[in-house]
Coordinates of C-alpha atoms in Angstrom, one line a residue:
Chain A
M1 CA -1.7 -13.8 50.8
T2 CA -3.2 -16.5 48.7
D3 CA -5.8 -14.4 47.3
K4 CA -2.7 -12.2 46.0
R5 CA -0.5 -15.2 44.6
E6 CA -3.7 -16.6 42.8
E7 CA -4.0 -13.2 41.1
R8 CA -0.8 -13.2 40.1
D9 CA -1.1 -16.2 38.6
R10 CA -3.9 -15.5 37.0
E11 CA -2.6 -12.3 35.3
H12 CA 0.7 -14.3 34.1
D13 CA -1.9 -16.8 32.7
L14 CA -3.8 -14.2 31.0
E15 CA -0.4 -12.6 29.7
Q16 CA 0.6 -16.1 28.3
L17 CA -2.9 -16.7 26.5
T18 CA -2.8 -13.1 24.9
A19 CA 0.9 -13.5 23.9
S20 CA -0.1 -16.8 22.3
L21 CA -3.0 -15.0 20.7
R22 CA -0.5 -12.6 19.3
G23 CA 2.1 -14.5 18.1
A24 CA -0.3 -17.0 16.2
A25 CA -0.7 -16.5 12.3
D26 CA 1.6 -13.7 10.9
P27 CA 2.6 -15.0 7.3
A28 CA 6.1 -15.9 6.4
P29 CA 7.4 -13.6 3.8
A30 CA 7.3 -15.6 0.6
E31 CA 3.7 -16.7 1.6
W32 CA 3.0 -12.9 1.9
E33 CA 4.3 -12.2 -1.3
R34 CA 2.4 -14.9 -3.2
I35 CA -0.8 -13.4 -1.4
R36 CA 0.1 -10.0 -2.2
H37 CA 0.7 -10.6 -6.0
E38 CA -2.8 -12.6 -6.0
L39 CA -4.4 -9.4 -4.4
T40 CA -2.7 -7.0 -7.3
T41 CA -3.6 -9.5 -9.9
R42 CA -7.2 -9.6 -9.0
A43 CA -7.4 -5.9 -8.4
T44 CA -6.1 -5.4 -12.2
A45 CA -8.1 -7.8 -13.5
Q46 CA -11.1 -5.9 -11.8
G47 CA -9.9 -2.3 -13.2
L48 CA -9.4 -1.3 -9.6
V49 CA -5.9 -0.2 -10.3
D50 CA -6.1 3.7 -11.2
V51 CA -2.1 3.7 -11.4
A52 CA 0.3 0.9 -11.6
F53 CA 3.7 1.3 -10.6
E54 CA 7.1 -0.8 -11.0
R55 CA 10.4 -0.4 -10.0
H56 CA 13.0 -1.0 -12.5
D57 CA 17.1 -1.5 -12.3
S58 CA 18.9 0.9 -14.4
P59 CA 22.7 1.9 -14.9
L60 CA 21.6 5.1 -13.5
G61 CA 20.5 3.1 -10.2
P62 CA 16.6 2.4 -9.5
L63 CA 14.1 3.7 -11.4
L64 CA 10.1 3.9 -10.6
I65 CA 7.9 4.0 -13.6
A66 CA 4.0 4.2 -13.1
A67 CA 1.4 4.2 -15.6
T68 CA -2.5 4.7 -15.7
T69 CA -4.8 3.0 -18.4
D70 CA -4.0 5.7 -20.8
G71 CA -0.1 5.0 -20.8
L72 CA 2.9 6.1 -18.6
V73 CA 2.4 8.8 -16.5
R74 CA 5.8 9.2 -14.2
L75 CA 8.8 8.6 -14.1
G76 CA 11.3 8.4 -10.9
L77 CA 15.0 9.0 -11.2
P78 CA 17.1 7.1 -8.8
S79 CA 17.5 11.0 -6.9
E80 CA 13.9 11.0 -6.1
D81 CA 12.1 10.0 -3.1
E82 CA 9.7 7.0 -3.9
D83 CA 7.4 8.1 -1.0
E84 CA 6.9 11.5 -2.5
I85 CA 6.3 10.2 -5.9
L86 CA 3.6 7.8 -4.7
D87 CA 2.3 10.5 -2.7
E88 CA 2.0 12.8 -5.3
L89 CA 0.4 10.3 -7.8
A90 CA -2.4 9.5 -5.0
R91 CA -2.9 13.4 -4.5
R92 CA -3.3 14.2 -8.2
I93 CA -4.5 11.2 -9.9
S94 CA -6.0 8.5 -7.4
A95 CA -5.0 6.9 -4.1
R96 CA -5.9 3.7 -5.8
V97 CA -2.0 3.3 -6.4
L98 CA -0.4 -0.4 -6.6
L99 CA 2.7 -2.0 -6.9
T100 CA 1.7 -4.0 -9.8
P101 CA 2.8 -5.3 -13.3
R102 CA 1.1 -3.8 -16.3
E103 CA 1.9 -4.2 -20.0
S104 CA 2.3 -0.9 -20.6
L105 CA 5.0 -1.1 -17.8
T106 CA 6.7 -4.4 -19.3
R107 CA 7.2 -2.8 -22.7
A108 CA 8.7 0.5 -21.3
R109 CA 10.9 -1.4 -19.1
R110 CA 12.2 -3.6 -21.8
Q111 CA 12.7 -0.7 -24.0
L112 CA 14.5 1.0 -21.2
D113 CA 17.3 -1.7 -21.2
E114 CA 17.4 -1.6 -24.8
Y115 CA 18.1 2.1 -24.3
F116 CA 20.8 1.6 -21.7
D117 CA 22.0 -0.7 -23.7
G118 CA 22.5 1.3 -26.5
G119 CA 20.3 -0.4 -29.3
R120 CA 17.3 1.8 -28.9
R121 CA 17.1 5.5 -30.0
E122 CA 13.3 6.2 -29.5
F123 CA 10.6 5.0 -27.2
D124 CA 7.6 3.5 -28.5
V125 CA 5.1 3.9 -25.4
A126 CA 2.2 5.6 -24.7
L127 CA 2.3 8.6 -22.6
D128 CA -0.3 10.1 -20.2
W129 CA 0.6 13.9 -20.3
R130 CA -1.9 14.5 -17.4
L131 CA 1.0 15.7 -14.8
T132 CA 1.8 18.7 -16.8
T133 CA -0.2 21.4 -18.2
G134 CA -0.3 24.3 -20.3
F135 CA 3.1 25.9 -21.4
R136 CA 5.3 23.5 -19.3
R137 CA 3.3 20.5 -21.3
E138 CA 4.2 22.6 -24.7
V139 CA 7.5 22.9 -23.6
L140 CA 7.6 18.9 -23.2
R141 CA 6.0 18.0 -26.2
A142 CA 8.7 20.1 -28.2
T143 CA 11.5 18.5 -26.1
A144 CA 10.0 15.0 -26.8
Q145 CA 10.8 16.1 -30.6
I146 CA 14.6 16.3 -30.1
P147 CA 16.0 13.5 -31.9
Y148 CA 18.7 11.1 -30.0
G149 CA 22.2 11.9 -30.0
R150 CA 21.1 16.0 -30.4
T151 CA 20.6 18.8 -28.4
A152 CA 18.9 22.1 -27.8
S153 CA 19.0 25.3 -25.8
Y154 CA 16.4 25.9 -23.2
A155 CA 15.6 29.2 -25.4
Q156 CA 15.2 26.9 -28.6
V157 CA 12.7 25.0 -26.8
A158 CA 10.8 28.0 -25.6
T159 CA 10.4 29.0 -29.4
R160 CA 9.2 25.7 -30.4
A161 CA 6.9 25.8 -27.7
G162 CA 5.5 29.1 -28.7
R163 CA 7.1 31.3 -26.4
P164 CA 10.8 32.5 -27.7
K165 CA 11.6 35.0 -24.3
A166 CA 10.3 32.3 -21.9
A167 CA 13.6 30.5 -21.9
R168 CA 13.6 30.6 -17.9
A169 CA 10.0 29.3 -17.5
A170 CA 10.9 26.7 -20.0
G171 CA 13.8 25.4 -17.6
T172 CA 11.0 25.5 -15.0
A173 CA 8.7 23.2 -16.9
L174 CA 12.0 20.7 -17.9
A175 CA 12.9 20.6 -14.0
T176 CA 9.5 19.3 -13.1
N177 CA 9.3 17.0 -16.4
P178 CA 7.4 14.0 -15.0
L179 CA 8.5 11.7 -17.5
P180 CA 12.6 11.9 -17.6
I181 CA 14.2 10.0 -19.9
L182 CA 11.1 9.0 -22.2
V183 CA 10.5 12.9 -22.6
P184 CA 14.4 13.6 -23.1
C185 CA 14.7 16.8 -21.2
H186 CA 18.4 16.0 -20.8
R187 CA 19.1 17.0 -24.4
V188 CA 18.2 20.8 -23.3
L189 CA 21.3 22.4 -22.5
R190 CA 22.4 26.0 -21.8
T191 CA 23.0 28.1 -24.9
G192 CA 26.7 28.0 -25.5
G193 CA 26.3 24.1 -24.3
A194 CA 26.9 24.2 -20.3
L195 CA 25.2 21.3 -19.0
G196 CA 22.5 23.2 -17.0
D197 CA 20.7 21.5 -14.2
Y198 CA 18.9 18.2 -14.3
R199 CA 16.5 16.6 -11.8
G200 CA 18.5 13.5 -11.5
G201 CA 21.7 15.3 -10.8
T202 CA 24.1 16.7 -13.6
Q203 CA 26.1 13.6 -13.7
A204 CA 23.0 11.5 -14.5
K205 CA 22.3 13.9 -16.9
A206 CA 26.0 13.7 -18.6
R207 CA 25.9 9.9 -18.3
L208 CA 22.6 9.7 -20.5
L209 CA 24.0 12.7 -23.1
S210 CA 27.2 10.3 -23.5
L211 CA 25.3 7.2 -23.9
E212 CA 23.9 9.0 -27.0
G213 CA 27.1 10.4 -28.1
G214 CA 25.9 13.8 -27.9
T215 CA 28.6 15.6 -26.2
G216 CA 31.1 14.1 -28.9
Chain B
M1 CA -14.7 36.2 18.6
A2 CA -14.8 32.6 17.3
R3 CA -18.2 32.3 16.1
D4 CA -18.1 35.7 14.3
R5 CA -15.8 34.1 11.7
P6 CA -17.8 33.5 8.5
A7 CA -18.9 29.8 7.9
S8 CA -16.4 29.1 5.3
R9 CA -14.8 25.8 4.7
T10 CA -13.2 26.7 1.6
G11 CA -9.7 25.6 3.1
E12 CA -10.6 22.2 3.7
E13 CA -9.4 19.5 1.2
P14 CA -11.8 16.9 -0.4
A15 CA -11.0 14.0 1.5
A16 CA -9.7 11.7 -1.1
T17 CA -6.8 13.8 -2.0
R18 CA -5.4 13.2 1.7
L19 CA -5.8 9.5 1.4
P20 CA -2.3 7.7 0.8
P21 CA -1.7 5.7 -2.0
F22 CA -3.5 2.0 -1.2
E23 CA 0.3 0.3 -1.6
R24 CA 1.1 1.6 1.7
V25 CA -2.4 0.1 3.4
V26 CA -1.3 -3.1 1.8
E27 CA 2.1 -2.8 3.4
R28 CA 1.2 -1.3 6.5
H29 CA -2.0 -3.3 7.3
G30 CA -2.0 -6.3 5.0
P31 CA -0.6 -8.9 7.3
T32 CA -2.6 -8.0 10.1
V33 CA -5.8 -8.2 8.0
L34 CA -4.4 -11.9 7.0
R35 CA -3.7 -12.5 10.5
F36 CA -7.5 -11.4 11.6
C37 CA -9.1 -13.7 9.0
A38 CA -6.9 -16.5 9.9
A39 CA -8.2 -15.8 13.4
R40 CA -11.7 -15.5 12.5
V41 CA -12.3 -17.7 9.7
G42 CA -9.1 -20.5 10.1
A43 CA -6.3 -20.5 8.5
D44 CA -7.5 -22.5 5.4
R45 CA -10.0 -19.8 4.6
A46 CA -8.0 -16.8 5.7
E47 CA -6.6 -16.1 2.1
D48 CA -10.1 -15.7 0.4
C49 CA -11.1 -13.6 3.5
F50 CA -8.2 -11.5 2.9
Q51 CA -8.6 -11.1 -0.7
E52 CA -12.2 -10.1 -0.7
T53 CA -11.5 -7.6 2.3
M54 CA -8.9 -5.7 0.4
L55 CA -10.3 -5.8 -3.0
S56 CA -13.7 -4.2 -1.4
A57 CA -11.4 -1.8 0.6
L58 CA -9.8 -1.0 -2.5
R59 CA -13.0 -0.6 -4.3
A60 CA -14.2 1.8 -1.5
Y61 CA -11.1 3.5 -0.7
D62 CA -12.0 7.1 -1.9
T63 CA -15.1 6.7 1.1
L64 CA -12.8 6.6 3.8
R65 CA -13.0 9.9 5.7
D66 CA -10.2 9.6 7.9
A67 CA -6.7 8.0 7.0
G68 CA -5.8 7.9 10.7
A69 CA -8.6 5.2 11.0
T70 CA -7.6 3.1 7.9
R71 CA -6.8 -0.2 10.1
S72 CA -10.2 -0.1 12.3
W73 CA -11.8 0.5 8.9
L74 CA -10.2 -2.3 7.2
L75 CA -10.8 -4.7 10.1
S76 CA -14.5 -3.9 10.0
I77 CA -14.6 -4.8 6.5
A78 CA -12.9 -7.8 7.5
A79 CA -15.5 -9.1 10.3
R80 CA -18.1 -8.5 7.9
K81 CA -16.2 -10.9 5.2
A82 CA -15.9 -13.4 8.3
I83 CA -19.5 -13.5 9.2
D84 CA -20.2 -13.8 5.5
A85 CA -17.8 -17.0 5.4
H86 CA -19.1 -18.5 8.4
R87 CA -23.1 -17.9 6.7
A88 CA -21.7 -19.5 3.5
R89 CA -20.7 -22.5 5.3
A90 CA -23.1 -22.7 8.1
G91 CA -23.2 -26.3 9.5
A92 CA -19.6 -26.9 8.3
P93 CA -17.2 -27.7 10.8
E94 CA -14.6 -25.1 12.1
P95 CA -11.4 -26.0 10.7
V96 CA -8.5 -25.7 13.1
G97 CA -5.6 -24.5 11.7
D98 CA -3.5 -25.4 8.4
P99 CA 0.3 -24.9 8.2
A100 CA 0.3 -22.5 5.1
I101 CA -0.4 -19.6 7.2
L102 CA -0.1 -20.8 10.8
D103 CA 3.3 -22.8 10.4
A104 CA 5.3 -21.2 7.7
P105 CA 8.9 -21.9 8.1
S106 CA 10.6 -18.6 8.1
H107 CA 8.0 -17.8 11.1
D108 CA 9.7 -15.3 13.9
A109 CA 7.8 -17.6 16.8
A110 CA 8.9 -20.5 18.2
P111 CA 7.4 -23.4 16.8
D112 CA 5.5 -24.7 19.9
R113 CA 4.1 -21.3 20.7
R114 CA 2.6 -21.1 17.0
L115 CA 0.8 -24.3 17.4
A116 CA -0.1 -23.2 20.7
G117 CA -1.6 -20.3 19.0
A118 CA -3.4 -22.3 16.1
A119 CA -5.0 -24.4 19.0
L120 CA -5.8 -21.2 20.7
W121 CA -7.4 -19.5 17.6
A122 CA -9.4 -22.7 17.1
S123 CA -11.0 -22.2 20.7
V124 CA -11.4 -18.5 20.3
R125 CA -14.0 -19.8 17.4
E126 CA -15.9 -21.5 20.2
L127 CA -16.8 -18.3 21.9
P128 CA -20.3 -16.4 21.6
A129 CA -20.4 -14.0 18.6
K130 CA -19.3 -10.7 20.0
Q131 CA -16.8 -12.0 22.4
R132 CA -15.1 -14.1 19.5
E133 CA -15.0 -10.8 17.3
A134 CA -13.8 -8.6 20.2
V135 CA -11.0 -11.3 20.9
A136 CA -10.0 -11.4 17.3
L137 CA -10.2 -7.6 16.7
R138 CA -8.3 -7.0 20.0
F139 CA -5.5 -9.6 19.7
A140 CA -5.1 -10.5 15.9
G141 CA -6.1 -6.9 14.8
E142 CA -4.5 -5.1 17.4
L143 CA -7.1 -2.8 17.7
T144 CA -7.6 -0.6 20.9
H145 CA -11.0 -0.9 22.9
R146 CA -12.3 2.4 21.4
E147 CA -11.4 1.1 17.7
I148 CA -13.2 -2.5 18.7
A149 CA -15.8 -0.4 19.5
E150 CA -15.9 1.4 16.4
A151 CA -15.6 -1.8 14.3
M152 CA -18.8 -3.4 16.0
Q153 CA -20.6 -0.2 16.7
I154 CA -21.1 -1.2 20.3
S155 CA -20.0 1.1 23.3
E156 CA -16.4 1.2 24.1
A157 CA -17.6 -0.5 27.4
A158 CA -19.0 -3.2 25.8
A159 CA -16.2 -3.6 23.8
R160 CA -14.0 -4.1 26.8
R161 CA -16.4 -6.5 28.2
N162 CA -16.5 -8.7 25.2
V163 CA -12.8 -8.8 25.3
F164 CA -12.4 -9.7 28.8
E165 CA -15.3 -12.2 29.0
G166 CA -13.9 -13.7 26.0
V167 CA -10.3 -14.1 27.4
S168 CA -11.9 -15.1 30.7
R169 CA -14.0 -17.9 29.0
L170 CA -11.2 -19.0 26.5
R171 CA -9.0 -19.6 29.7
A172 CA -11.7 -22.0 31.0
L173 CA -11.8 -23.6 27.5
V174 CA -8.1 -24.1 27.5
A175 CA -8.3 -25.5 31.0
E176 CA -10.7 -28.1 30.0
D177 CA -8.6 -29.2 27.4
D178 CA -5.8 -29.5 29.3
A179 CA -7.6 -31.5 31.8
R180 CA -8.7 -34.0 28.9

């Protein structure tokens, strides 16, 4: 009887001990934020961040913007899943992806704010095109030339990319645009002026076009 | 028959393509690494240990073979950093716990338990090397005995024994303190 009781007491002691050990040293959220920030700052300074990203509030909703050392590589619209975007960046570029400021991101965020306020008509930022290749890249480069407030048709963009009959393929290229808004795929419409699809939803497309005054 | 299949491995993806973005590693395992560092080197030196661990991990991230073993991989790096920190300060007294991490105001645990925890971890640092390592990996790092074995490069039985003996001795140390 006594043995059993002693054993129970000992187990109780052990439980208390391990509970105390476990409860010992979790950082407070503010402290953790500071420590995390210090980590990403050092990682950036040591050149260990291959893809830096930040979240940015916009009238469309929260955007995600990511940059390599070459320039902006991805802009995620509110309709997109952040985890999927980050997984894709890790898979296709490098797993050294961190949430951290970078000069190119700061610059892009400021310009996005100006754009949404109606004060900016062109983006002056370096783009890294590595997430798109071949004909798709050509289509996006052609799309990048469409001026603010103007629109083009899928067929026109296909022609400018060198394949006049590939309007459908041009549509696919635009649907997978890794840099929406910055590469203005929202300015490409169906022949006859119907809105057509948009990665961020047709509502977002209409909103961007009306911001630019392109739909009258 | 299986053994008649051609020995082709073309279906395998390179390891690097399977790793999640490092950001997720920081989110999921960062607090555990920090807790482990605080347990091993004391709260006032925990941040250095944490920063060095995470930067080393980021540098070597593409050498991680199994994304499922990320936490034990991180903690094995942290364990080495902790030993380095001890060597660097050989002879210097072990610090007892510092409010910055252990007593932060918005902590979930009750204050008395937190203080008990900080003092307790100071006692853990009085244990023999393998025991304190194993106890920290078990309770601050929340590793299984098997993961502890991998991180310490010892057998699973030895890992279990070190945890058990560490906790038993810790209980004796605490009883001594209480008697004083």
